[in-house]
Coordinates of C-alpha atoms and ligand atoms in Angstrom, one line a residue:
Chain A
M67 CA 65.4 81.7 145.9
S68 CA 62.4 83.1 147.9
K69 CA 62.0 86.7 149.0
V70 CA 63.0 87.9 152.5
L71 CA 62.0 91.0 154.3
M72 CA 65.1 93.1 155.1
K73 CA 66.1 96.5 156.3
G74 CA 67.9 98.4 153.5
N75 CA 71.2 98.7 155.5
E76 CA 71.2 95.0 156.3
A77 CA 70.4 94.1 152.7
I78 CA 73.4 96.1 151.5
A79 CA 75.6 94.2 153.9
E80 CA 74.2 90.8 152.9
A81 CA 74.5 91.6 149.2
A82 CA 78.1 92.6 149.7
I83 CA 79.0 89.3 151.4
Q84 CA 77.2 87.4 148.7
A85 CA 79.2 89.3 146.1
G86 CA 82.4 88.0 147.7
C87 CA 83.3 91.0 149.9
R88 CA 85.3 89.7 152.8
Y89 CA 86.7 92.9 154.4
F90 CA 84.8 95.7 156.0
F91 CA 86.4 98.8 157.7
G92 CA 84.1 101.4 159.2
Y93 CA 83.3 103.8 162.0
P94 CA 79.8 104.2 163.6
I95 CA 77.5 107.0 162.4
T96 CA 73.7 107.2 162.0
P97 CA 71.8 106.3 159.9
Q98 CA 74.0 103.5 158.5
N99 CA 74.9 101.6 161.8
E100 CA 73.1 98.4 160.7
I101 CA 75.7 97.9 158.0
P102 CA 78.7 97.5 160.3
A103 CA 76.7 95.7 162.9
Y104 CA 75.6 93.1 160.3
M105 CA 79.1 92.8 159.0
A106 CA 80.6 92.4 162.5
K107 CA 78.3 89.4 163.0
R108 CA 78.3 87.8 159.5
L109 CA 81.8 88.4 158.2
P110 CA 83.7 86.2 160.7
Q111 CA 81.2 83.4 159.9
A112 CA 82.0 83.8 156.2
G113 CA 85.8 83.7 156.8
G114 CA 86.2 87.5 156.5
T115 CA 87.3 90.4 158.6
F116 CA 85.3 93.2 160.2
L117 CA 87.3 95.9 161.8
Q118 CA 85.9 99.0 163.6
A119 CA 88.5 101.7 162.8
E120 CA 89.4 104.6 165.1
S121 CA 87.9 107.1 162.6
E122 CA 86.6 107.3 159.1
V123 CA 90.0 108.6 158.0
A124 CA 91.6 105.3 159.3
A125 CA 88.8 103.2 157.8
I126 CA 89.2 104.5 154.3
N127 CA 93.0 104.0 154.5
M128 CA 92.5 100.5 155.7
V129 CA 90.3 100.0 152.6
Y130 CA 93.2 101.4 150.5
G131 CA 95.6 98.9 152.0
A132 CA 93.2 95.9 151.6
A133 CA 92.2 96.9 148.1
G134 CA 95.9 97.3 147.2
A135 CA 96.5 93.9 148.6
G136 CA 93.9 92.5 146.2
A137 CA 90.8 92.0 148.4
R138 CA 87.2 92.7 147.7
V139 CA 86.6 95.4 150.3
M140 CA 84.1 98.0 151.3
T141 CA 83.3 100.7 153.8
S142 CA 80.1 102.6 154.7
S143 CA 79.3 105.8 156.4
S144 CA 77.1 108.8 156.3
S145 CA 77.7 112.4 155.2
P146 CA 80.1 113.8 157.8
G147 CA 82.0 110.6 157.8
I148 CA 82.2 110.6 154.0
S149 CA 83.6 114.1 154.2
L150 CA 86.4 112.8 156.4
K151 CA 87.1 110.0 153.9
Q152 CA 87.7 112.3 151.0
E153 CA 91.5 112.4 151.0
G154 CA 91.6 108.7 151.1
I155 CA 89.1 108.4 148.3
S156 CA 91.2 110.6 146.2
Y157 CA 94.2 108.4 146.9
I158 CA 92.2 105.3 146.0
A159 CA 91.1 106.8 142.7
G160 CA 94.7 108.0 142.0
A161 CA 96.2 104.6 142.8
E162 CA 93.3 103.0 140.7
L163 CA 92.1 100.7 143.5
P164 CA 88.7 99.0 143.3
C165 CA 86.4 99.2 146.3
L166 CA 82.8 100.0 147.3
I167 CA 81.9 103.0 149.4
V168 CA 78.4 103.3 150.7
N169 CA 77.0 106.8 151.7
I170 CA 73.7 106.6 153.5
V171 CA 73.2 110.4 153.2
R172 CA 71.8 112.6 156.0
G173 CA 71.0 116.3 156.1
G174 CA 73.9 118.8 156.3
P175 CA 75.9 121.0 156.3
G176 CA 78.0 120.4 159.4
L177 CA 76.7 117.9 161.9
G178 CA 73.3 118.6 160.2
G179 CA 70.8 116.0 161.2
I180 CA 70.1 112.3 160.9
Q181 CA 67.1 112.3 158.6
P182 CA 67.4 111.4 154.9
A183 CA 68.8 113.9 152.4
Q184 CA 70.3 114.1 149.0
S185 CA 72.6 117.0 149.7
D186 CA 75.8 115.1 149.0
Y187 CA 75.2 114.9 145.3
F188 CA 77.9 117.4 144.4
Q189 CA 80.4 115.8 146.7
S190 CA 79.7 112.4 145.2
V191 CA 79.6 113.1 141.5
K192 CA 81.9 116.2 141.1
G193 CA 84.9 114.9 142.9
G194 CA 84.6 115.4 146.7
G195 CA 88.3 115.0 147.3
H196 CA 91.2 116.8 145.5
G197 CA 92.3 116.2 141.9
D198 CA 90.9 115.1 138.6
Y199 CA 88.9 111.9 139.3
H200 CA 85.4 110.4 139.4
L201 CA 83.7 107.8 141.4
V202 CA 81.1 105.6 139.7
V203 CA 78.0 106.7 141.7
L204 CA 75.0 104.3 141.8
A205 CA 71.7 105.5 143.1
P206 CA 69.2 102.8 144.0
S207 CA 65.6 103.6 144.7
T208 CA 64.4 100.3 146.1
I209 CA 66.0 97.8 148.4
Q210 CA 66.0 95.2 145.7
E211 CA 67.8 97.6 143.4
M212 CA 70.2 98.4 146.2
V213 CA 71.1 94.7 146.5
D214 CA 71.6 94.4 142.7
L215 CA 73.7 97.5 142.5
V216 CA 75.9 96.5 145.4
Q217 CA 76.8 93.3 143.5
E218 CA 77.1 95.2 140.2
G219 CA 79.2 97.9 142.0
F220 CA 81.9 95.5 143.1
D221 CA 82.2 94.2 139.5
I222 CA 82.4 97.6 138.0
A223 CA 85.1 98.6 140.6
D224 CA 87.1 95.5 139.7
Q225 CA 86.6 95.8 136.0
Y226 CA 87.8 99.4 135.8
R227 CA 90.0 99.6 138.9
N228 CA 88.0 102.5 140.2
P229 CA 86.1 103.2 143.5
V230 CA 82.4 102.9 143.2
M231 CA 79.9 104.6 145.5
I232 CA 76.4 103.6 146.4
L233 CA 74.5 106.8 147.2
G234 CA 71.6 106.0 149.4
D235 CA 69.8 108.0 152.0
G236 CA 68.5 107.5 155.5
M237 CA 65.1 106.4 154.2
L238 CA 66.5 103.6 152.0
G239 CA 68.8 102.5 154.7
Q240 CA 66.1 102.3 157.4
M241 CA 63.0 101.0 155.6
M242 CA 62.1 97.3 155.1
E243 CA 61.2 95.7 151.8
P244 CA 61.1 92.1 150.4
V245 CA 64.3 91.3 148.5
E246 CA 65.5 88.4 146.6
F247 CA 69.2 87.4 146.5
E248 CA 69.6 85.8 143.1
E249 CA 72.5 83.7 142.0
R250 CA 74.3 86.3 140.0
K251 CA 76.6 85.8 137.1
S252 CA 79.7 87.8 137.9
R253 CA 81.4 89.7 135.0
R254 CA 84.5 88.4 133.4
L255 CA 87.1 90.3 135.5
P256 CA 90.7 90.9 134.8
P257 CA 93.2 89.3 137.2
K258 CA 94.5 91.5 140.1
D259 CA 98.1 90.9 139.1
W260 CA 99.0 94.4 140.2
A261 CA 98.2 93.7 143.9
T262 CA 100.8 93.6 146.7
T263 CA 100.8 90.0 147.8
G264 CA 104.5 89.5 148.3
W265 CA 106.9 89.5 145.3
K266 CA 108.5 86.3 144.2
G267 CA 109.8 87.7 140.9
D268 CA 107.1 86.0 138.8
R269 CA 105.5 89.3 137.9
P270 CA 106.6 93.0 138.0
R271 CA 107.1 94.3 141.5
A272 CA 103.7 95.7 142.7
V273 CA 103.7 99.3 143.8
I274 CA 100.4 100.9 144.9
N275 CA 100.9 104.6 144.5
S276 CA 99.4 107.9 143.5
L277 CA 102.5 110.1 143.5
F278 CA 103.9 111.1 140.1
I279 CA 106.3 113.9 140.8
N280 CA 107.1 114.6 137.1
P281 CA 104.2 116.7 135.8
Q282 CA 104.3 115.1 132.3
V283 CA 104.1 111.6 133.9
L284 CA 101.2 112.8 136.1
E285 CA 99.3 114.2 133.1
N286 CA 99.8 110.9 131.3
H287 CA 98.5 109.0 134.3
V288 CA 95.4 111.3 134.6
N289 CA 94.8 111.0 130.9
K290 CA 94.9 107.2 131.2
I291 CA 92.3 107.3 134.0
Y292 CA 90.1 109.6 131.9
R293 CA 90.2 107.2 128.9
K294 CA 88.9 104.7 131.4
Y295 CA 86.1 107.1 132.3
Q296 CA 85.1 107.3 128.6
E297 CA 84.7 103.6 128.6
I298 CA 82.6 103.7 131.8
K299 CA 80.4 106.4 130.2
A300 CA 79.9 104.3 127.1
N301 CA 79.2 101.0 129.0
E302 CA 77.8 101.6 132.3
T303 CA 75.4 104.6 132.1
M304 CA 71.9 103.7 133.4
A305 CA 68.6 105.4 133.8
E306 CA 65.0 104.4 134.1
C307 CA 62.4 106.3 131.9
C308 CA 58.8 106.1 132.9
N309 CA 55.8 107.4 130.9
C310 CA 58.0 109.7 128.9
E311 CA 56.4 108.8 125.5
D312 CA 53.6 111.3 125.7
A313 CA 54.6 113.4 128.7
E314 CA 54.1 117.2 128.8
I315 CA 56.3 117.5 131.8
I316 CA 59.3 115.3 132.6
V317 CA 60.2 115.1 136.2
S318 CA 63.7 114.0 137.1
A319 CA 64.6 112.5 140.5
Y320 CA 66.8 109.7 141.9
G321 CA 66.7 107.3 144.9
T322 CA 63.9 107.8 147.5
T323 CA 62.7 111.0 145.8
A324 CA 61.9 109.1 142.6
R325 CA 59.6 106.8 144.5
I326 CA 57.7 109.8 145.8
V327 CA 57.6 111.3 142.4
K328 CA 55.9 108.1 141.1
S329 CA 53.1 108.7 143.6
A330 CA 52.7 112.3 142.4
M331 CA 52.6 111.0 138.8
E332 CA 49.6 108.8 139.6
M333 CA 47.8 111.7 141.2
A334 CA 48.7 113.8 138.1
A335 CA 47.4 111.1 135.8
R336 CA 44.0 111.1 137.6
K337 CA 43.8 114.8 136.8
G338 CA 44.7 114.2 133.2
I339 CA 48.2 115.6 133.4
K340 CA 50.8 113.7 131.4
V341 CA 53.9 113.4 133.5
G342 CA 57.0 111.3 132.7
L343 CA 60.0 110.5 134.9
I344 CA 63.7 110.1 134.1
R345 CA 65.4 108.5 137.1
P346 CA 69.2 108.4 136.8
I347 CA 70.5 105.2 138.2
T348 CA 74.1 106.1 137.6
L349 CA 74.6 109.7 138.8
W350 CA 78.1 109.5 137.5
P351 CA 78.2 108.8 134.6
F352 CA 75.2 111.0 134.3
P353 CA 72.6 109.8 131.6
T354 CA 73.0 113.0 129.6
E355 CA 71.9 111.5 126.3
T356 CA 68.6 110.3 127.8
F357 CA 67.8 113.9 128.7
Q358 CA 69.0 115.2 125.4
E359 CA 66.7 112.7 123.5
W360 CA 63.6 113.6 125.5
A361 CA 64.4 117.4 125.4
Q362 CA 64.1 117.3 121.6
R363 CA 60.5 115.9 121.6
D364 CA 57.8 118.5 120.9
H365 CA 55.3 117.0 123.3
V366 CA 57.8 117.7 126.2
K367 CA 57.2 121.2 127.4
A368 CA 59.4 121.4 130.5
F369 CA 61.6 119.6 132.9
L370 CA 61.2 119.6 136.7
T371 CA 63.9 118.2 138.9
V372 CA 62.9 117.1 142.5
E373 CA 65.6 116.5 145.1
M374 CA 66.0 116.4 148.9
S375 CA 68.5 119.2 148.6
M376 CA 68.6 122.9 147.6
G377 CA 69.2 121.9 144.0
Q378 CA 72.3 119.9 143.0
M379 CA 71.4 117.3 140.3
V380 CA 69.3 120.0 138.6
E381 CA 72.5 121.5 137.4
D382 CA 73.3 118.4 135.4
V383 CA 69.8 118.2 134.1
T384 CA 69.9 121.8 133.0
L385 CA 73.3 121.2 131.4
S386 CA 72.0 118.1 129.6
I387 CA 68.9 119.6 128.1
G388 CA 71.1 122.5 126.9
G389 CA 68.4 125.2 126.9
K390 CA 66.0 123.2 124.6
K391 CA 63.3 123.2 127.3
P392 CA 62.8 125.2 130.6
S393 CA 64.4 123.5 133.6
H394 CA 62.6 123.9 137.0
F395 CA 63.5 122.8 140.4
Y396 CA 61.7 121.8 143.6
G397 CA 63.4 120.5 146.7
R398 CA 63.2 120.1 150.4
T399 CA 66.3 119.8 152.6
G400 CA 67.7 119.3 156.0
G401 CA 66.0 115.9 156.3
M402 CA 62.6 117.0 155.2
V403 CA 61.0 114.7 152.7
P404 CA 58.8 116.1 149.9
N405 CA 55.3 114.7 149.8
P406 CA 53.5 113.7 146.6
A407 CA 50.9 116.5 146.9
D408 CA 53.6 119.2 147.1
I409 CA 55.3 117.7 144.0
L410 CA 51.9 117.6 142.2
A411 CA 51.4 121.3 143.0
E412 CA 54.8 122.0 141.6
I413 CA 54.0 120.1 138.5
E414 CA 50.8 122.1 138.0
K415 CA 52.7 125.3 138.5
V416 CA 55.3 124.4 135.9
R417 CA 52.5 123.3 133.5
G418 CA 50.5 126.5 134.1
G419 CA 53.6 128.5 133.3
N420 CA 54.2 126.6 130.1
A421 CA 50.6 126.3 128.9
Chain B
M12 CA 138.0 86.7 146.8
A13 CA 135.1 86.7 149.2
K14 CA 132.8 89.7 149.1
V15 CA 132.4 91.1 152.5
F16 CA 130.2 94.1 151.7
E17 CA 127.5 94.3 149.1
R18 CA 124.1 95.8 148.5
P19 CA 121.4 93.9 150.3
K20 CA 119.0 92.1 147.9
S21 CA 116.1 93.9 149.5
L22 CA 117.4 97.2 148.3
I23 CA 117.1 98.3 144.7
D24 CA 120.3 99.4 143.0
I25 CA 119.5 103.0 142.2
P26 CA 120.7 106.3 143.6
M27 CA 118.7 107.6 146.5
H28 CA 117.4 111.2 146.6
Y29 CA 118.4 111.9 150.2
C30 CA 120.6 114.9 151.1
P31 CA 124.2 114.4 152.0
G32 CA 124.6 113.2 155.6
C33 CA 120.9 112.3 156.0
T34 CA 120.5 109.1 157.9
H35 CA 117.4 107.8 156.0
G36 CA 119.7 105.9 153.7
I37 CA 121.4 104.1 156.6
V38 CA 118.1 103.1 158.0
H39 CA 116.9 101.9 154.6
R40 CA 120.0 99.7 154.5
L41 CA 119.4 98.3 157.9
V42 CA 115.8 97.4 157.1
A43 CA 116.9 95.7 153.9
E44 CA 119.7 93.8 155.6
A45 CA 117.3 92.5 158.3
M46 CA 114.9 91.4 155.5
D47 CA 117.8 89.6 153.8
E48 CA 119.0 87.9 156.9
L49 CA 115.5 86.6 157.8
N50 CA 114.9 85.7 154.2
I51 CA 111.6 87.4 154.1
R52 CA 111.9 89.7 151.1
E53 CA 109.5 87.7 149.0
K54 CA 106.8 87.9 151.6
T55 CA 107.3 91.4 152.8
I56 CA 105.0 94.3 151.9
G57 CA 106.2 97.8 152.8
V58 CA 104.3 101.0 153.3
A59 CA 105.9 104.3 152.5
P60 CA 104.9 107.5 154.3
V61 CA 104.5 111.1 153.2
G62 CA 107.8 112.8 154.1
C63 CA 111.3 112.5 152.9
A64 CA 110.9 108.7 152.7
V65 CA 108.0 109.0 150.3
F66 CA 110.0 107.3 147.5
A67 CA 110.8 104.3 149.7
Y68 CA 108.7 102.3 147.2
D69 CA 111.5 103.0 144.7
Y70 CA 114.2 101.7 147.0
F71 CA 112.9 98.6 148.8
N72 CA 113.0 95.6 146.5
C73 CA 109.6 94.2 147.6
D74 CA 105.9 94.9 147.0
M75 CA 105.1 98.4 148.3
Q76 CA 102.2 100.7 148.9
E77 CA 102.5 104.5 149.3
A78 CA 100.1 105.8 152.0
A79 CA 98.6 109.2 152.6
H80 CA 100.3 111.5 155.2
G81 CA 100.1 109.7 158.6
R82 CA 97.9 106.8 157.5
A83 CA 100.6 104.2 156.9
P84 CA 99.5 102.2 160.0
A85 CA 95.9 102.0 158.8
V86 CA 97.1 101.0 155.3
A87 CA 99.4 98.4 156.8
A88 CA 96.5 97.1 159.0
G89 CA 94.4 96.7 155.8
I90 CA 97.2 94.8 154.1
K91 CA 98.0 92.6 157.1
R92 CA 94.3 91.6 157.6
V93 CA 94.2 90.4 154.0
H94 CA 97.6 88.7 154.1
P95 CA 98.2 87.6 157.7
D96 CA 101.1 85.4 156.7
N97 CA 103.1 88.2 155.0
V98 CA 105.4 90.5 156.7
V99 CA 104.1 94.1 156.7
F100 CA 106.1 97.2 157.7
T101 CA 105.6 100.9 157.7
Y102 CA 108.5 103.4 157.5
Q103 CA 107.4 106.8 158.9
G104 CA 108.8 110.2 159.9
D105 CA 107.9 112.1 163.1
G106 CA 105.5 114.5 161.5
D107 CA 103.8 111.6 159.7
L108 CA 103.6 109.3 162.7
A109 CA 103.5 111.6 165.8
S110 CA 101.5 114.5 164.5
I111 CA 99.0 114.0 161.6
G112 CA 99.1 110.2 162.1
A113 CA 99.0 110.1 165.9
A114 CA 95.6 108.4 166.0
E115 CA 96.5 105.7 163.5
I116 CA 99.8 104.7 165.2
V117 CA 98.2 104.6 168.7
H118 CA 95.3 102.4 167.5
A119 CA 97.4 100.1 165.4
A120 CA 99.6 99.6 168.5
N121 CA 96.6 99.2 170.7
R122 CA 95.0 96.6 168.5
G123 CA 98.2 94.7 168.5
E124 CA 98.4 94.9 164.6
K125 CA 101.1 92.4 163.7
I126 CA 103.1 94.9 161.8
T127 CA 106.5 96.5 162.2
T128 CA 106.9 100.3 162.2
V129 CA 110.3 101.9 161.6
F130 CA 109.9 105.4 163.0
I131 CA 112.4 108.0 162.0
N132 CA 112.7 110.7 164.7
N133 CA 114.8 113.6 163.3
A134 CA 113.1 116.3 165.4
I135 CA 111.9 118.2 162.4
Y136 CA 109.8 118.1 159.2
G137 CA 112.3 117.4 156.5
M138 CA 110.4 117.3 153.3
T139 CA 108.5 120.5 153.7
G140 CA 111.5 122.5 154.6
G141 CA 112.3 122.3 158.3
Q142 CA 109.1 123.1 160.2
M143 CA 108.5 122.1 163.9
A144 CA 107.6 118.5 164.6
P145 CA 106.0 117.1 167.7
T146 CA 109.5 115.7 168.5
T147 CA 111.3 119.0 168.0
L148 CA 113.3 119.7 171.2
L149 CA 112.7 122.6 173.6
D150 CA 114.4 125.8 172.4
Q151 CA 115.1 124.1 169.0
V152 CA 114.8 126.7 166.2
T153 CA 112.8 125.6 163.1
A154 CA 111.1 127.4 160.3
T155 CA 107.9 127.5 162.4
S156 CA 109.5 128.0 165.8
P157 CA 111.9 130.7 164.8
Y158 CA 112.4 131.8 168.5
G159 CA 112.9 128.2 169.6
R160 CA 110.2 125.8 170.7
K161 CA 108.5 127.0 173.9
P162 CA 106.5 124.6 176.1
E163 CA 103.9 127.3 177.0
T164 CA 102.9 127.7 173.4
E165 CA 104.1 124.6 171.6
G166 CA 104.0 122.0 174.3
Y167 CA 106.7 119.4 174.9
P168 CA 108.5 117.0 172.6
I169 CA 106.6 113.7 172.6
R170 CA 108.4 110.5 173.6
V171 CA 106.6 108.3 171.2
S172 CA 108.2 105.0 172.2
E173 CA 107.5 105.4 176.0
M174 CA 103.9 106.5 175.2
L175 CA 103.2 103.5 172.9
A176 CA 104.9 101.1 175.4
T177 CA 102.0 101.7 177.8
L178 CA 99.6 100.0 175.4
E179 CA 98.9 96.3 175.9
G180 CA 98.9 95.5 172.2
A181 CA 102.5 96.7 171.8
A182 CA 104.8 93.6 171.8
Y183 CA 108.2 95.1 171.1
I184 CA 109.4 98.8 171.2
E185 CA 112.9 100.0 171.2
R186 CA 114.6 103.4 170.7
V187 CA 117.9 103.3 168.9
S188 CA 120.3 105.7 167.2
V189 CA 122.4 105.8 164.1
H190 CA 125.0 108.4 165.1
D191 CA 127.9 106.0 165.1
I192 CA 128.9 102.4 164.1
K193 CA 128.2 100.9 167.5
H194 CA 124.7 102.3 167.6
I195 CA 124.1 101.4 164.0
V196 CA 124.8 97.7 164.8
R197 CA 122.4 97.9 167.7
A198 CA 119.8 99.6 165.5
K199 CA 120.0 96.8 163.0
K200 CA 119.5 94.2 165.8
A201 CA 116.4 96.0 167.0
I202 CA 114.9 96.1 163.5
R203 CA 115.6 92.4 163.0
K204 CA 114.1 91.6 166.3
A205 CA 111.0 93.6 165.5
F206 CA 110.5 91.5 162.3
E207 CA 111.1 88.3 164.3
Y208 CA 108.4 89.3 166.7
Q209 CA 106.1 89.9 163.8
L210 CA 106.9 86.5 162.3
E211 CA 106.1 85.0 165.6
G212 CA 102.7 86.8 165.6
R213 CA 103.3 88.5 168.9
G214 CA 101.8 91.9 168.2
F215 CA 102.7 95.4 167.3
T216 CA 106.4 96.2 167.0
L217 CA 108.1 99.6 166.6
V218 CA 111.7 100.7 166.4
E219 CA 112.3 104.5 166.9
V220 CA 115.5 105.6 165.2
L221 CA 117.0 108.9 166.3
S222 CA 118.2 110.4 163.0
T223 CA 119.7 113.5 161.6
C224 CA 118.6 116.2 159.1
P225 CA 121.7 118.2 158.4
T226 CA 119.9 120.3 155.7
N227 CA 117.1 121.6 157.9
W228 CA 119.1 121.6 161.1
G229 CA 121.6 123.9 159.2
M230 CA 124.6 121.8 160.2
T231 CA 127.3 119.7 158.5
P232 CA 126.7 116.0 158.6
A233 CA 129.4 115.6 161.3
E234 CA 127.9 118.4 163.4
S235 CA 124.5 116.8 163.1
L236 CA 125.7 113.5 164.4
K237 CA 127.2 115.2 167.4
W238 CA 124.1 117.3 167.9
L239 CA 122.0 114.2 167.9
Q240 CA 124.3 112.6 170.5
D241 CA 124.5 115.7 172.8
N242 CA 120.9 116.9 172.6
M243 CA 118.5 114.1 171.4
I244 CA 119.8 111.2 173.4
P245 CA 119.5 112.9 176.8
Y246 CA 115.8 113.7 176.1
Y247 CA 115.1 110.5 174.2
P248 CA 116.8 107.7 176.2
L249 CA 117.9 104.7 174.1
G250 CA 116.8 101.2 174.9
V251 CA 114.0 98.7 175.0
K252 CA 110.8 100.2 176.1
K253 CA 108.6 97.2 175.8
E254 CA 109.3 93.5 175.3
A255 CA 106.4 91.1 175.6
K256 CA 107.5 87.8 177.2
Ligands
LIG614 C1 97.4 115.9 154.3 C2 98.8 116.5 154.1 N1 99.2 117.5 154.8 C3 100.5 118.0 154.6 C4 101.3 117.5 153.7 C5 102.7 118.1 153.5 N2 103.8 117.3 154.0 C6 104.5 116.5 153.2 S1 105.8 115.8 154.1 C7 105.3 116.6 155.5 C8 106.1 116.4 156.8 C9 107.0 115.2 156.8 O1 107.8 115.3 157.9 P1 108.2 114.0 158.7 O2 107.1 113.0 158.8 O3 108.9 114.4 159.9 O4 109.3 113.2 157.7 P2 110.7 113.7 157.1 O5 110.4 114.5 155.9 O6 111.4 114.6 158.2 O7 111.4 112.4 156.9 C10 104.2 117.4 155.3 C11 103.6 118.2 156.4 C12 100.8 116.4 152.9 N3 101.5 115.8 152.0 N4 99.6 115.9 153.2

């Protein structure tokens, strides 16, 4: 198939439809409005249902109902709306329902702003809602990758019966790039014989539920979910490593920021500074081992994490490298985007300090 | 010998956790009998609330989902959109439906979601120990209105059925009571009719059931039934509030 030029948000929506998603529940918020608009137009043509909910709270609970009923279903929002969805997301994780949640992140806290940010990292990977659970969090850095990860995300959700989040930002949502929608081979997925479809006695009665009033039963349930997380860690962890083989400094960044870091790396190369990049693609599970491996190399003198936040992923980087090498941070926040020259200056500062 | 009284097939044969004299059990039975009579058990998907009826998924003998507090109508909408040919119902208390879930029920009704809501109005929060509900009567004493509910500070009890009846999407709304046999029979008819309306695809249906909570009202079961009749019915008049032709 040939390439088409598409806005990030629209590409997410089209990718979802091509992945077999037929139900979308959402509530308007900038900068993700093109996703529901696209779905409102295209889903009825594809035999699906788009519904604008009365709030993000309602939207995520509609997702719960539809996922529990066995459908491929998604919702999208941006930071304040994702905060509202957290109770529902916790229920979805507790009831082990598959779905895709897109967060096109904007600056915060509070109403914040509408420009791109990465300040929802903690919320996305450390829980967000109450209780012991994780989302699988995918962080694309190009629109093509966003398309691929949307399709992969639905499969991961179905395979493990766990909610999956695409963590984008206003920049990825709004910009246009050529993308290709390939015929994808879907994974071999287990049947949804647990879904509420009406009970004729040909299977156990389906009950979608996250209440386990007996503490021992609840602990067993959580342990079961965490065994699933071990499998996800082993099978699904993804990261891109770029020019790490002889790097003195390894920069770590995800999403939009990783693209800007790549420009800074080219500038550094022209100055003869050897810079590598580790770009986590799954933020949860975090590619801890990749960081551990590179932290052991003698040629690597220091790590620098760059984010559009006050420093959130850097905590996982620091934890992963376990004190083997110094861990530095540079970030802009509030919707301010770091530029390559500033990142280069930061690289030089780190290098000077370690020379 | 012919059996004249037996457990409905739509109700699972296990002991219920409800307090003595609580009317949740009666209403469960009425819903189950209506399901049996209409022969819809195999295509019904129920949604349990957060409240005393949270374990409804253990009692109704059909596929069930347990929703977050107040969100049952949103969950039901999600299910119904995926399975439009199934029968979907929510079973909700007054804290769940009229307080934290006020937005969800209003918009489900307004969209004309083809679901049935069984709304238990017992004028109190049962599960959390007797706090004030949006439906608590004026001067009624609860754990969080120890001097009695005052309109200046706590507002007035909400007449949910009348409010929802103003919405175009609502197809059938009736308020019933279960304080005596005559009214229980009437309540069952209303629930059955709501399911029938749903089967005919007419729109949103709701049956509000005036109910008792002897434990948190601090009364005997018999006193509760009388209190319901003397105090709730005058403020919450029984009858059909909306019936789409
Ligand atoms: C988000 C959230 N807030 C509060 C609660 C605590 N809670 C559980 S049940 C309940 C009230 C239920 O009362 P009602 O809906 O009237 O039903 P009843 O127990 O009287 O049948 C509350 C406040 C909760 N579970 N979740």
